[in-house]
Amino acid sequence: MGDNAKLIIGDKTYEFPVLVGTENEYAIDISKLRSQSEFITLDSGFGNTGACKSAITFLDGDKGILRYRGYPIEQLAEKSTFVEISYLLIFGKLPNQKELDKFSQTFAEFSMIHEDMKNFFNAYPSGAHPMAILSAMICSLSGYYPDLVKSHMTDDLFYRLAAQLLSQVRTIAAFSYKKSIGEPFVYPRHDLKYVPNFLNMMFSSPAKPYEIREEVVRALKVLLVLHADHEQNCSTSTVRMVGSSEANLYASISAGILALWGPLHGGANQAVIEMLEAIQADGADLNKYINKAKDKTSDFRLMGFGHRVYKNFDPRAKIIKQCADDLLNKMGIHDPLLDLAKRLEEAALKDEYFVSRKLYPNVDFYSGIIYRAIGIPLNMFPVMFAIGRMPGWIAHWREMTKDPMTKIGRPRQIYTGELTRDYVSIEQRS
Ligand code: ACO
């Protein structure tokens, strides 16, 4: 492989540097193309466009590989905790005991939100989607911490901001659920670890304390770890795009949450269960729905299937499927939707349409089964994804703000509208 790539247009040749990543991924750096010529590139959906260099997460979609800072996802899901993974993604190394204790202590210190913010929850109508509330609340936090509302800050301030956001997102998520069911808020507790603390805020009430079960904590921890980062996905790219204007972390993450909400991204976990319920209610005729998903005149898709990058299998889906089985067995739950999901997967993977397009279950196909078993309501599923993705968003925002190569995100376009024409008064318009 030469050092340069050549682009020949007519009688002109343009040369661009070729970059190689540590895992031997190649890129042509065309950042000077527009200044040297009249051309831009067109890449709808950015499927071939590298927006940055990043040292956080590596994934190989053909081989089904996902690693955070070099560590395979399978090992992390099995052995690590969410707080540890957050530290790893954000600061680049696994914390030693002292570092982990300090990080956890900072979580505890900043787990409360300002009492006044409770009024915000009360002002929402009960049917409001919790993703809308979460995004607004994260942005609203900026009003309470003016010293953190900046793009560039010292390592100490950033450390506090990162720990605070990771801790408070959990409190906000649980408060929004309590508000939706009309129960009093349950405050965070210093004696509980990250996942049990969240479960307690969600499910305990003055009438009935919540029994924290080890298998539930484990399943939720695995899900959070698996969702923690996924390099330049839609929501993380949104965080980077917003942050590239030197918008603060609250604003950037608030925007990322809204990008995640869409059913083609983090909203897919909710959409999968809605789809499975609809199929079940319609007599569980799998062929009918597989044919519908293949029919180009229908807008129905198999939710939880397909991925922009994974073309063999999604390693997260494999772990989650096993995790769902284990949890339901341990809890003695029989969920007919899990059986239906497995049968749907089996049928789709035998079908030429899905095989030829390399469409496999993604991270969202089985995660909803676990959330259901835990008792998390359907519209909170994307919120669970957002809690999990928080360390990735924070890590990418920080990496971007520290990278001297960062420029404001500002793509170009090919204009396809009207040519110039004169304004006509309203009386003369047809
Ligand atoms: N059901 C039916 N057909 C599908 C599906 C699906 N779930 N996914 C892709 N296809 C088809 C497309 O129609 C297209 O067919 P064609 O070549 O005949 O036109 C082909 O497969 C390629 O699909 P694209 O839409 O071009 O793939 P893209 O990379 O743009 O989209 C996406 C990826 C959005 C994930 C898509 O597969 C999808 O909509 N899946 C369902 C929603 C979902 O599960 N999203 C969660 C993704 S994981 C995450 O974000 C956390």
Short mmCIF file of C-alpha atoms and ligand atoms in Angstrom, two decimals:
data_model
loop_
_atom_site.label_atom_id
_atom_site.label_comp_id
_atom_site.label_asym_id
_atom_site.label_seq_id
_atom_site.Cartn_x
_atom_site.Cartn_y
_atom_site.Cartn_z
CA MET A 1 0.00 0.00 0.00
CA GLY A 2 1.52 3.33 -1.11
CA ASP A 3 1.63 6.44 1.04
CA ASN A 4 -0.77 8.34 -1.21
CA ALA A 5 -4.03 7.70 -3.04
CA LYS A 6 -4.51 9.24 -6.49
CA LEU A 7 -7.80 10.61 -7.78
CA ILE A 8 -7.90 11.28 -11.52
CA ILE A 9 -10.63 13.56 -12.82
CA GLY A 10 -10.29 14.51 -16.50
CA ASP A 11 -6.68 15.49 -17.05
CA LYS A 12 -5.99 16.32 -13.43
CA THR A 13 -4.56 14.05 -10.77
CA TYR A 14 -5.03 14.78 -7.08
CA GLU A 15 -3.02 13.05 -4.39
CA PHE A 16 -4.20 12.37 -0.87
CA PRO A 17 -2.46 10.77 2.11
CA VAL A 18 -3.44 7.25 3.15
CA LEU A 19 -3.79 6.71 6.89
CA VAL A 20 -3.57 3.37 8.68
CA GLY A 21 -5.11 2.71 12.10
CA THR A 22 -3.56 0.47 14.76
CA GLU A 23 -5.87 -2.38 13.64
CA ASN A 24 -4.83 -1.90 9.98
CA GLU A 25 -7.92 0.00 8.88
CA TYR A 26 -7.19 2.22 5.88
CA ALA A 27 -8.50 5.69 5.12
CA ILE A 28 -7.89 8.26 2.41
CA ASP A 29 -7.58 11.71 3.95
CA ILE A 30 -9.55 13.87 1.51
CA SER A 31 -9.78 16.89 3.83
CA LYS A 32 -7.91 19.04 1.25
CA LEU A 33 -10.06 17.92 -1.73
CA ARG A 34 -12.34 20.98 -1.82
CA SER A 35 -9.50 23.46 -1.38
CA GLN A 36 -7.55 21.84 -4.26
CA SER A 37 -10.50 21.27 -6.60
CA GLU A 38 -14.17 22.06 -7.11
CA PHE A 39 -15.23 18.61 -5.92
CA ILE A 40 -16.74 17.35 -2.71
CA THR A 41 -17.59 13.74 -1.85
CA LEU A 42 -21.17 12.54 -1.46
CA ASP A 43 -21.75 9.79 1.10
CA SER A 44 -25.34 9.61 2.25
CA GLY A 45 -25.54 8.17 5.78
CA PHE A 46 -21.72 8.55 6.08
CA GLY A 47 -21.24 4.81 5.53
CA ASN A 48 -17.77 5.41 4.07
CA THR A 49 -16.80 8.57 5.87
CA GLY A 50 -14.40 8.68 8.80
CA ALA A 51 -15.25 11.77 10.83
CA CYS A 52 -12.33 11.57 13.25
CA LYS A 53 -9.49 9.48 14.60
CA SER A 54 -10.42 7.81 17.88
CA ALA A 55 -8.64 5.60 20.41
CA ILE A 56 -11.73 4.56 22.37
CA THR A 57 -13.49 1.63 20.69
CA PHE A 58 -12.58 -0.77 17.92
CA LEU A 59 -15.11 -2.81 16.04
CA ASP A 60 -14.80 -5.10 13.07
CA GLY A 61 -18.25 -5.66 11.61
CA ASP A 62 -17.24 -8.57 9.36
CA LYS A 63 -15.66 -10.56 12.16
CA GLY A 64 -18.12 -9.51 14.88
CA ILE A 65 -15.38 -7.97 17.05
CA LEU A 66 -16.00 -5.21 19.62
CA ARG A 67 -13.33 -3.94 22.01
CA TYR A 68 -13.27 -1.03 24.46
CA ARG A 69 -9.75 0.40 24.71
CA GLY A 70 -8.46 -2.94 23.42
CA TYR A 71 -10.39 -5.18 25.85
CA PRO A 72 -12.78 -7.70 24.20
CA ILE A 73 -16.44 -7.03 25.00
CA GLU A 74 -16.99 -10.67 26.01
CA GLN A 75 -14.43 -10.35 28.83
CA LEU A 76 -15.78 -7.01 29.97
CA ALA A 77 -19.40 -8.21 30.04
CA GLU A 78 -18.37 -11.23 32.09
CA LYS A 79 -15.92 -9.69 34.52
CA SER A 80 -16.21 -5.93 34.84
CA THR A 81 -18.66 -3.45 36.35
CA PHE A 82 -20.33 -0.46 34.71
CA VAL A 83 -18.45 2.05 36.85
CA GLU A 84 -15.14 0.40 35.96
CA ILE A 85 -16.02 0.42 32.25
CA SER A 86 -17.02 4.06 32.44
CA TYR A 87 -13.60 4.89 33.87
CA LEU A 88 -11.90 2.78 31.20
CA LEU A 89 -13.73 4.45 28.31
CA ILE A 90 -13.34 7.99 29.61
CA PHE A 91 -9.81 7.89 31.02
CA GLY A 92 -8.27 5.16 28.84
CA LYS A 93 -7.21 2.65 31.52
CA LEU A 94 -8.82 0.19 33.91
CA PRO A 95 -8.84 1.87 37.32
CA ASN A 96 -6.82 0.40 40.19
CA GLN A 97 -8.66 -0.04 43.51
CA LYS A 98 -7.80 3.45 44.75
CA GLU A 99 -8.91 5.08 41.51
CA LEU A 100 -12.13 3.08 41.44
CA ASP A 101 -12.95 3.95 45.06
CA LYS A 102 -12.40 7.63 44.39
CA PHE A 103 -14.53 7.52 41.23
CA SER A 104 -17.37 5.69 43.03
CA GLN A 105 -17.13 8.15 45.92
CA THR A 106 -17.56 11.05 43.47
CA PHE A 107 -20.63 9.30 42.04
CA ALA A 108 -22.10 9.10 45.53
CA GLU A 109 -21.26 12.73 46.29
CA PHE A 110 -23.07 14.00 43.18
CA SER A 111 -25.92 11.52 42.89
CA MET A 112 -28.60 13.99 44.03
CA ILE A 113 -30.10 16.57 41.72
CA HIS A 114 -31.08 20.01 42.97
CA GLU A 115 -34.43 19.87 44.82
CA ASP A 116 -35.83 22.61 42.56
CA MET A 117 -35.52 20.27 39.59
CA LYS A 118 -38.34 18.19 41.02
CA ASN A 119 -40.66 20.96 39.82
CA PHE A 120 -39.60 20.25 36.24
CA PHE A 121 -40.81 16.65 36.51
CA ASN A 122 -44.11 17.78 37.97
CA ALA A 123 -44.71 20.12 35.04
CA TYR A 124 -44.66 17.31 32.46
CA PRO A 125 -47.93 15.68 31.39
CA SER A 126 -48.08 12.06 32.55
CA GLY A 127 -47.95 10.72 28.96
CA ALA A 128 -44.68 12.50 28.11
CA HIS A 129 -42.03 10.13 26.77
CA PRO A 130 -39.20 9.70 29.32
CA MET A 131 -36.59 10.31 26.58
CA ALA A 132 -37.98 13.84 26.11
CA ILE A 133 -37.81 14.38 29.86
CA LEU A 134 -34.31 12.91 30.14
CA SER A 135 -32.90 15.11 27.39
CA ALA A 136 -34.48 18.25 28.86
CA MET A 137 -33.28 17.40 32.37
CA ILE A 138 -29.70 16.76 31.30
CA CYS A 139 -29.62 20.11 29.54
CA SER A 140 -31.29 21.76 32.55
CA LEU A 141 -28.51 20.50 34.84
CA SER A 142 -26.28 23.09 33.16
CA GLY A 143 -28.23 25.81 34.97
CA TYR A 144 -27.11 24.43 38.34
CA TYR A 145 -23.41 24.01 37.59
CA PRO A 146 -22.29 27.16 35.74
CA ASP A 147 -18.60 26.36 36.38
CA LEU A 148 -19.00 23.20 34.26
CA VAL A 149 -20.73 24.85 31.32
CA LYS A 150 -17.72 25.14 29.08
CA SER A 151 -16.05 23.27 26.30
CA HIS A 152 -12.49 23.32 27.61
CA MET A 153 -11.79 22.66 31.26
CA THR A 154 -9.11 21.32 33.59
CA ASP A 155 -8.79 17.58 34.12
CA ASP A 156 -10.11 18.00 37.68
CA LEU A 157 -13.25 19.79 36.60
CA PHE A 158 -13.85 17.32 33.79
CA TYR A 159 -13.42 14.41 36.22
CA ARG A 160 -16.14 15.86 38.43
CA LEU A 161 -18.42 16.59 35.50
CA ALA A 162 -18.06 13.06 34.10
CA ALA A 163 -18.77 11.36 37.44
CA GLN A 164 -21.62 13.71 38.17
CA LEU A 165 -23.36 13.12 34.84
CA LEU A 166 -22.99 9.36 35.08
CA SER A 167 -24.46 9.42 38.55
CA GLN A 168 -27.24 11.96 37.98
CA VAL A 169 -28.54 10.40 34.76
CA ARG A 170 -29.53 7.39 36.87
CA THR A 171 -31.36 9.57 39.40
CA ILE A 172 -33.16 11.52 36.67
CA ALA A 173 -34.23 8.34 34.87
CA ALA A 174 -35.66 6.83 38.06
CA PHE A 175 -37.41 10.10 39.02
CA SER A 176 -39.07 10.33 35.60
CA TYR A 177 -40.43 6.79 36.07
CA LYS A 178 -41.73 7.55 39.56
CA LYS A 179 -43.41 10.67 38.26
CA SER A 180 -45.07 8.69 35.43
CA ILE A 181 -46.65 6.24 37.89
CA GLY A 182 -47.54 8.92 40.43
CA GLU A 183 -45.32 7.59 43.22
CA PRO A 184 -43.01 9.70 45.44
CA PHE A 185 -39.39 10.01 44.35
CA VAL A 186 -36.91 7.68 46.04
CA TYR A 187 -33.53 9.29 46.69
CA PRO A 188 -30.14 7.75 45.86
CA ARG A 189 -28.34 5.90 48.65
CA HIS A 190 -24.63 6.08 49.39
CA ASP A 191 -24.47 2.49 50.62
CA LEU A 192 -25.63 0.98 47.32
CA LYS A 193 -23.56 0.35 44.22
CA TYR A 194 -24.50 1.79 40.83
CA VAL A 195 -27.02 -0.80 39.58
CA PRO A 196 -28.70 -1.68 42.91
CA ASN A 197 -29.00 2.04 43.66
CA PHE A 198 -30.84 2.56 40.38
CA LEU A 199 -33.13 -0.43 40.94
CA ASN A 200 -33.94 0.82 44.42
CA MET A 201 -34.83 4.30 43.16
CA MET A 202 -37.02 2.77 40.47
CA PHE A 203 -38.87 0.10 42.37
CA SER A 204 -38.91 0.71 46.10
CA SER A 205 -41.73 2.71 47.62
CA PRO A 206 -42.75 3.77 51.13
CA ALA A 207 -45.33 0.95 51.03
CA LYS A 208 -42.98 -1.77 49.83
CA PRO A 209 -39.18 -1.94 49.95
CA TYR A 210 -37.58 -3.45 46.83
CA GLU A 211 -35.75 -6.73 47.18
CA ILE A 212 -32.49 -6.47 45.23
CA ARG A 213 -31.83 -9.78 43.50
CA GLU A 214 -28.32 -10.69 42.44
CA GLU A 215 -29.37 -12.10 39.05
CA VAL A 216 -31.25 -8.89 38.21
CA VAL A 217 -28.26 -6.74 39.14
CA ARG A 218 -26.01 -8.92 37.02
CA ALA A 219 -28.27 -8.84 33.97
CA LEU A 220 -28.67 -5.07 34.11
CA LYS A 221 -24.94 -4.59 34.62
CA VAL A 222 -24.21 -6.71 31.55
CA LEU A 223 -26.64 -4.64 29.48
CA LEU A 224 -25.12 -1.34 30.63
CA VAL A 225 -21.60 -2.55 29.87
CA LEU A 226 -22.64 -3.77 26.41
CA HIS A 227 -24.24 -0.42 25.60
CA ALA A 228 -21.41 1.74 26.96
CA ASP A 229 -19.84 2.65 23.62
CA HIS A 230 -20.06 1.82 19.96
CA GLU A 231 -17.71 4.27 18.24
CA GLN A 232 -19.24 6.64 15.65
CA ASN A 233 -22.91 5.62 15.87
CA CYS A 234 -25.71 8.11 15.23
CA SER A 235 -26.03 9.46 18.80
CA THR A 236 -22.27 9.61 19.46
CA SER A 237 -21.73 11.37 16.14
CA THR A 238 -24.45 13.81 17.23
CA VAL A 239 -22.65 14.44 20.51
CA ARG A 240 -19.45 15.10 18.57
CA MET A 241 -21.21 17.29 16.02
CA VAL A 242 -22.85 19.47 18.68
CA GLY A 243 -19.66 19.55 20.73
CA SER A 244 -17.64 20.59 17.68
CA SER A 245 -19.23 24.05 17.92
CA GLU A 246 -17.68 24.17 21.42
CA ALA A 247 -21.08 23.54 22.97
CA ASN A 248 -20.77 22.23 26.53
CA LEU A 249 -21.14 18.58 27.54
CA TYR A 250 -24.69 18.98 28.88
CA ALA A 251 -25.91 20.42 25.56
CA SER A 252 -24.02 17.81 23.53
CA ILE A 253 -25.36 14.86 25.51
CA SER A 254 -28.86 16.25 25.57
CA ALA A 255 -28.74 16.22 21.75
CA GLY A 256 -27.24 12.72 21.74
CA ILE A 257 -30.17 11.44 23.81
CA LEU A 258 -32.61 12.79 21.23
CA ALA A 259 -30.70 11.11 18.39
CA LEU A 260 -30.78 7.86 20.35
CA TRP A 261 -34.57 8.07 20.75
CA GLY A 262 -35.26 7.17 17.09
CA PRO A 263 -36.51 3.61 16.39
CA LEU A 264 -33.67 2.96 13.94
CA HIS A 265 -31.19 3.54 16.79
CA GLY A 266 -31.76 3.25 20.57
CA GLY A 267 -35.54 3.38 20.26
CA ALA A 268 -35.36 -0.02 18.54
CA ASN A 269 -35.51 -1.90 21.87
CA GLN A 270 -38.97 -0.46 22.51
CA ALA A 271 -39.98 -1.02 18.87
CA VAL A 272 -38.92 -4.71 19.03
CA ILE A 273 -41.25 -5.48 21.92
CA GLU A 274 -44.09 -3.53 20.29
CA MET A 275 -43.49 -5.55 17.11
CA LEU A 276 -43.40 -8.89 18.96
CA GLU A 277 -46.60 -8.02 20.83
CA ALA A 278 -48.31 -7.09 17.56
CA ILE A 279 -47.18 -10.35 15.91
CA GLN A 280 -48.37 -12.34 18.92
CA ALA A 281 -51.74 -10.59 18.97
CA ASP A 282 -52.10 -11.32 15.25
CA GLY A 283 -51.78 -15.10 15.69
CA ALA A 284 -47.95 -15.36 15.65
CA ASP A 285 -47.88 -15.95 11.88
CA LEU A 286 -44.12 -15.48 11.37
CA ASN A 287 -44.19 -15.96 7.61
CA LYS A 288 -46.66 -13.14 7.23
CA TYR A 289 -44.33 -10.72 9.05
CA ILE A 290 -41.16 -11.94 7.37
CA ASN A 291 -42.85 -11.41 4.01
CA LYS A 292 -44.00 -7.99 5.11
CA ALA A 293 -40.43 -7.06 6.11
CA LYS A 294 -39.24 -8.15 2.65
CA ASP A 295 -41.99 -6.27 0.83
CA LYS A 296 -40.54 -3.02 -0.48
CA THR A 297 -44.01 -1.45 -0.73
CA SER A 298 -44.48 -1.87 3.03
CA ASP A 299 -42.64 0.31 5.55
CA PHE A 300 -42.50 -2.60 8.03
CA ARG A 301 -39.00 -3.78 9.00
CA LEU A 302 -37.93 -6.49 11.37
CA MET A 303 -36.99 -4.28 14.29
CA GLY A 304 -33.84 -5.39 16.09
CA PHE A 305 -32.48 -6.79 12.83
CA GLY A 306 -29.71 -5.38 10.68
CA HIS A 307 -26.81 -3.11 11.41
CA ARG A 308 -24.76 -0.60 9.45
CA VAL A 309 -21.48 -2.15 10.52
CA TYR A 310 -22.07 -5.74 11.70
CA LYS A 311 -22.42 -8.02 8.68
CA ASN A 312 -21.88 -11.39 10.33
CA PHE A 313 -23.24 -11.16 13.84
CA ASP A 314 -23.49 -8.55 16.57
CA PRO A 315 -21.35 -9.84 19.46
CA ARG A 316 -23.54 -7.93 21.92
CA ALA A 317 -26.71 -9.69 20.71
CA LYS A 318 -25.06 -13.08 21.30
CA ILE A 319 -24.25 -12.19 24.92
CA ILE A 320 -27.67 -10.62 25.54
CA LYS A 321 -29.55 -13.65 24.20
CA GLN A 322 -27.68 -15.89 26.65
CA CYS A 323 -28.18 -13.36 29.43
CA ALA A 324 -31.97 -13.27 28.76
CA ASP A 325 -32.13 -17.06 28.95
CA ASP A 326 -30.15 -17.15 32.21
CA LEU A 327 -32.19 -14.41 33.86
CA LEU A 328 -35.58 -15.82 32.94
CA ASN A 329 -34.51 -19.28 34.11
CA LYS A 330 -33.26 -17.95 37.44
CA MET A 331 -36.37 -15.87 37.96
CA GLY A 332 -38.64 -18.72 36.90
CA ILE A 333 -40.28 -16.53 34.28
CA HIS A 334 -41.69 -17.88 31.07
CA ASP A 335 -42.04 -15.03 28.60
CA PRO A 336 -43.86 -16.08 25.43
CA LEU A 337 -42.23 -13.12 23.65
CA LEU A 338 -38.79 -14.70 24.16
CA ASP A 339 -39.97 -17.89 22.44
CA LEU A 340 -41.50 -15.82 19.67
CA ALA A 341 -38.30 -13.78 19.25
CA LYS A 342 -36.21 -16.96 18.98
CA ARG A 343 -38.57 -18.45 16.39
CA LEU A 344 -38.55 -15.20 14.44
CA GLU A 345 -34.74 -15.11 14.47
CA GLU A 346 -34.57 -18.73 13.31
CA ALA A 347 -37.03 -18.13 10.48
CA ALA A 348 -35.34 -14.93 9.32
CA LEU A 349 -31.87 -16.46 9.34
CA LYS A 350 -33.09 -19.20 6.99
CA ASP A 351 -34.56 -16.72 4.58
CA GLU A 352 -32.61 -15.77 1.46
CA TYR A 353 -33.58 -12.06 1.82
CA PHE A 354 -31.98 -11.75 5.28
CA VAL A 355 -29.05 -14.05 4.48
CA SER A 356 -28.07 -12.22 1.29
CA ARG A 357 -28.28 -8.83 2.98
CA LYS A 358 -26.41 -10.07 6.05
CA LEU A 359 -29.19 -9.04 8.41
CA TYR A 360 -28.74 -10.48 11.93
CA PRO A 361 -30.26 -9.66 15.33
CA ASN A 362 -28.61 -6.56 16.77
CA VAL A 363 -28.13 -5.39 20.37
CA ASP A 364 -31.78 -4.38 20.63
CA PHE A 365 -33.40 -7.67 19.61
CA TYR A 366 -33.23 -9.43 22.99
CA SER A 367 -32.49 -6.58 25.41
CA GLY A 368 -36.19 -5.72 25.83
CA ILE A 369 -36.91 -9.24 27.06
CA ILE A 370 -34.50 -8.61 29.95
CA TYR A 371 -35.95 -5.17 30.74
CA ARG A 372 -39.45 -6.69 30.80
CA ALA A 373 -38.37 -9.41 33.20
CA ILE A 374 -36.87 -6.80 35.51
CA GLY A 375 -40.12 -4.81 35.45
CA ILE A 376 -38.90 -1.81 33.49
CA PRO A 377 -41.79 -0.32 31.48
CA LEU A 378 -41.63 -0.26 27.70
CA ASN A 379 -41.17 3.47 27.19
CA MET A 380 -38.19 3.42 29.59
CA PHE A 381 -36.22 0.98 27.39
CA PRO A 382 -34.50 3.73 25.35
CA VAL A 383 -33.73 5.51 28.64
CA MET A 384 -31.90 2.39 29.81
CA PHE A 385 -29.89 2.53 26.60
CA ALA A 386 -29.08 6.20 27.28
CA ILE A 387 -27.82 5.42 30.81
CA GLY A 388 -25.59 2.75 29.31
CA ARG A 389 -24.29 4.95 26.48
CA MET A 390 -23.43 7.87 28.77
CA PRO A 391 -19.74 6.91 29.31
CA GLY A 392 -19.22 6.57 25.56
CA TRP A 393 -20.71 9.98 24.86
CA ILE A 394 -18.59 11.58 27.59
CA ALA A 395 -15.42 9.84 26.39
CA HIS A 396 -15.96 10.94 22.77
CA TRP A 397 -16.78 14.53 23.71
CA ARG A 398 -13.61 14.79 25.78
CA GLU A 399 -11.46 13.11 23.14
CA MET A 400 -12.82 15.54 20.56
CA THR A 401 -12.32 18.67 22.67
CA LYS A 402 -8.71 17.65 23.40
CA ASP A 403 -7.87 16.80 19.78
CA PRO A 404 -6.06 19.73 18.10
CA MET A 405 -7.33 18.45 14.72
CA THR A 406 -10.99 19.04 15.70
CA LYS A 407 -12.88 21.45 13.49
CA ILE A 408 -16.50 22.52 13.65
CA GLY A 409 -18.66 19.88 11.93
CA ARG A 410 -20.00 21.37 8.75
CA PRO A 411 -20.73 19.02 5.82
CA ARG A 412 -21.34 20.25 2.28
CA GLN A 413 -24.18 19.36 -0.09
CA ILE A 414 -25.08 19.07 -3.75
CA TYR A 415 -27.80 21.62 -4.36
CA THR A 416 -30.67 20.24 -6.48
CA GLY A 417 -33.20 23.10 -6.15
CA GLU A 418 -34.41 25.89 -8.42
CA LEU A 419 -32.05 28.15 -10.35
CA THR A 420 -32.24 31.85 -9.60
CA ARG A 421 -35.63 33.45 -10.27
CA ASP A 422 -37.31 36.79 -9.54
CA TYR A 423 -39.73 37.38 -6.70
CA VAL A 424 -43.34 37.83 -7.87
CA SER A 425 -46.04 39.66 -5.94
CA ILE A 426 -48.90 37.56 -4.51
CA GLU A 427 -51.41 38.90 -7.06
CA GLN A 428 -49.28 37.57 -9.92
CA ARG A 429 -48.81 34.06 -8.52
CA SER A 430 -50.75 31.16 -10.01
N1 ACO B 1 -35.85 -5.55 8.03
C1 ACO B 1 -36.00 -5.72 6.69
N2 ACO B 1 -35.08 -5.30 5.77
C2 ACO B 1 -34.00 -4.66 6.25
C3 ACO B 1 -33.79 -4.45 7.62
C4 ACO B 1 -34.76 -4.92 8.52
N3 ACO B 1 -34.61 -4.74 9.84
N4 ACO B 1 -32.63 -3.79 7.78
C5 ACO B 1 -32.12 -3.59 6.57
N5 ACO B 1 -32.94 -4.12 5.63
C6 ACO B 1 -32.71 -4.18 4.17
C7 ACO B 1 -32.93 -2.82 3.51
O1 ACO B 1 -34.26 -2.66 3.08
C8 ACO B 1 -31.94 -2.90 2.38
O2 ACO B 1 -32.51 -3.72 1.38
P1 ACO B 1 -32.18 -3.42 -0.19
O3 ACO B 1 -30.72 -3.67 -0.36
O4 ACO B 1 -33.05 -4.39 -0.92
O5 ACO B 1 -32.56 -2.00 -0.43
C9 ACO B 1 -30.76 -3.67 2.95
O6 ACO B 1 -31.33 -4.48 3.99
C10 ACO B 1 -29.68 -2.76 3.56
O7 ACO B 1 -30.30 -1.96 4.54
P2 ACO B 1 -30.02 -0.43 4.78
O8 ACO B 1 -31.26 0.24 5.27
O9 ACO B 1 -29.35 0.16 3.57
O10 ACO B 1 -28.95 -0.53 5.94
P3 ACO B 1 -28.45 0.63 6.86
O11 ACO B 1 -27.07 0.30 7.23
O12 ACO B 1 -28.70 1.96 6.22
O13 ACO B 1 -29.42 0.55 8.14
C11 ACO B 1 -30.36 -0.15 10.19
C12 ACO B 1 -29.10 -0.10 9.31
C13 ACO B 1 -30.92 1.27 10.36
C14 ACO B 1 -29.95 -0.66 11.56
C15 ACO B 1 -31.40 -1.09 9.52
O14 ACO B 1 -30.89 -2.38 9.42
C16 ACO B 1 -32.73 -1.09 10.29
O15 ACO B 1 -33.58 -0.24 10.04
N6 ACO B 1 -32.91 -2.05 11.24
C17 ACO B 1 -34.12 -2.07 12.05
C18 ACO B 1 -34.02 -1.05 13.19
C19 ACO B 1 -33.04 -1.46 14.25
O16 ACO B 1 -33.06 -2.58 14.73
N7 ACO B 1 -32.20 -0.51 14.67
C20 ACO B 1 -31.21 -0.71 15.74
C21 ACO B 1 -29.83 -0.79 15.16
S1 ACO B 1 -28.65 -1.07 16.43
C22 ACO B 1 -28.48 0.41 17.20
O17 ACO B 1 -28.53 1.47 16.65
C23 ACO B 1 -28.31 0.41 18.61
#
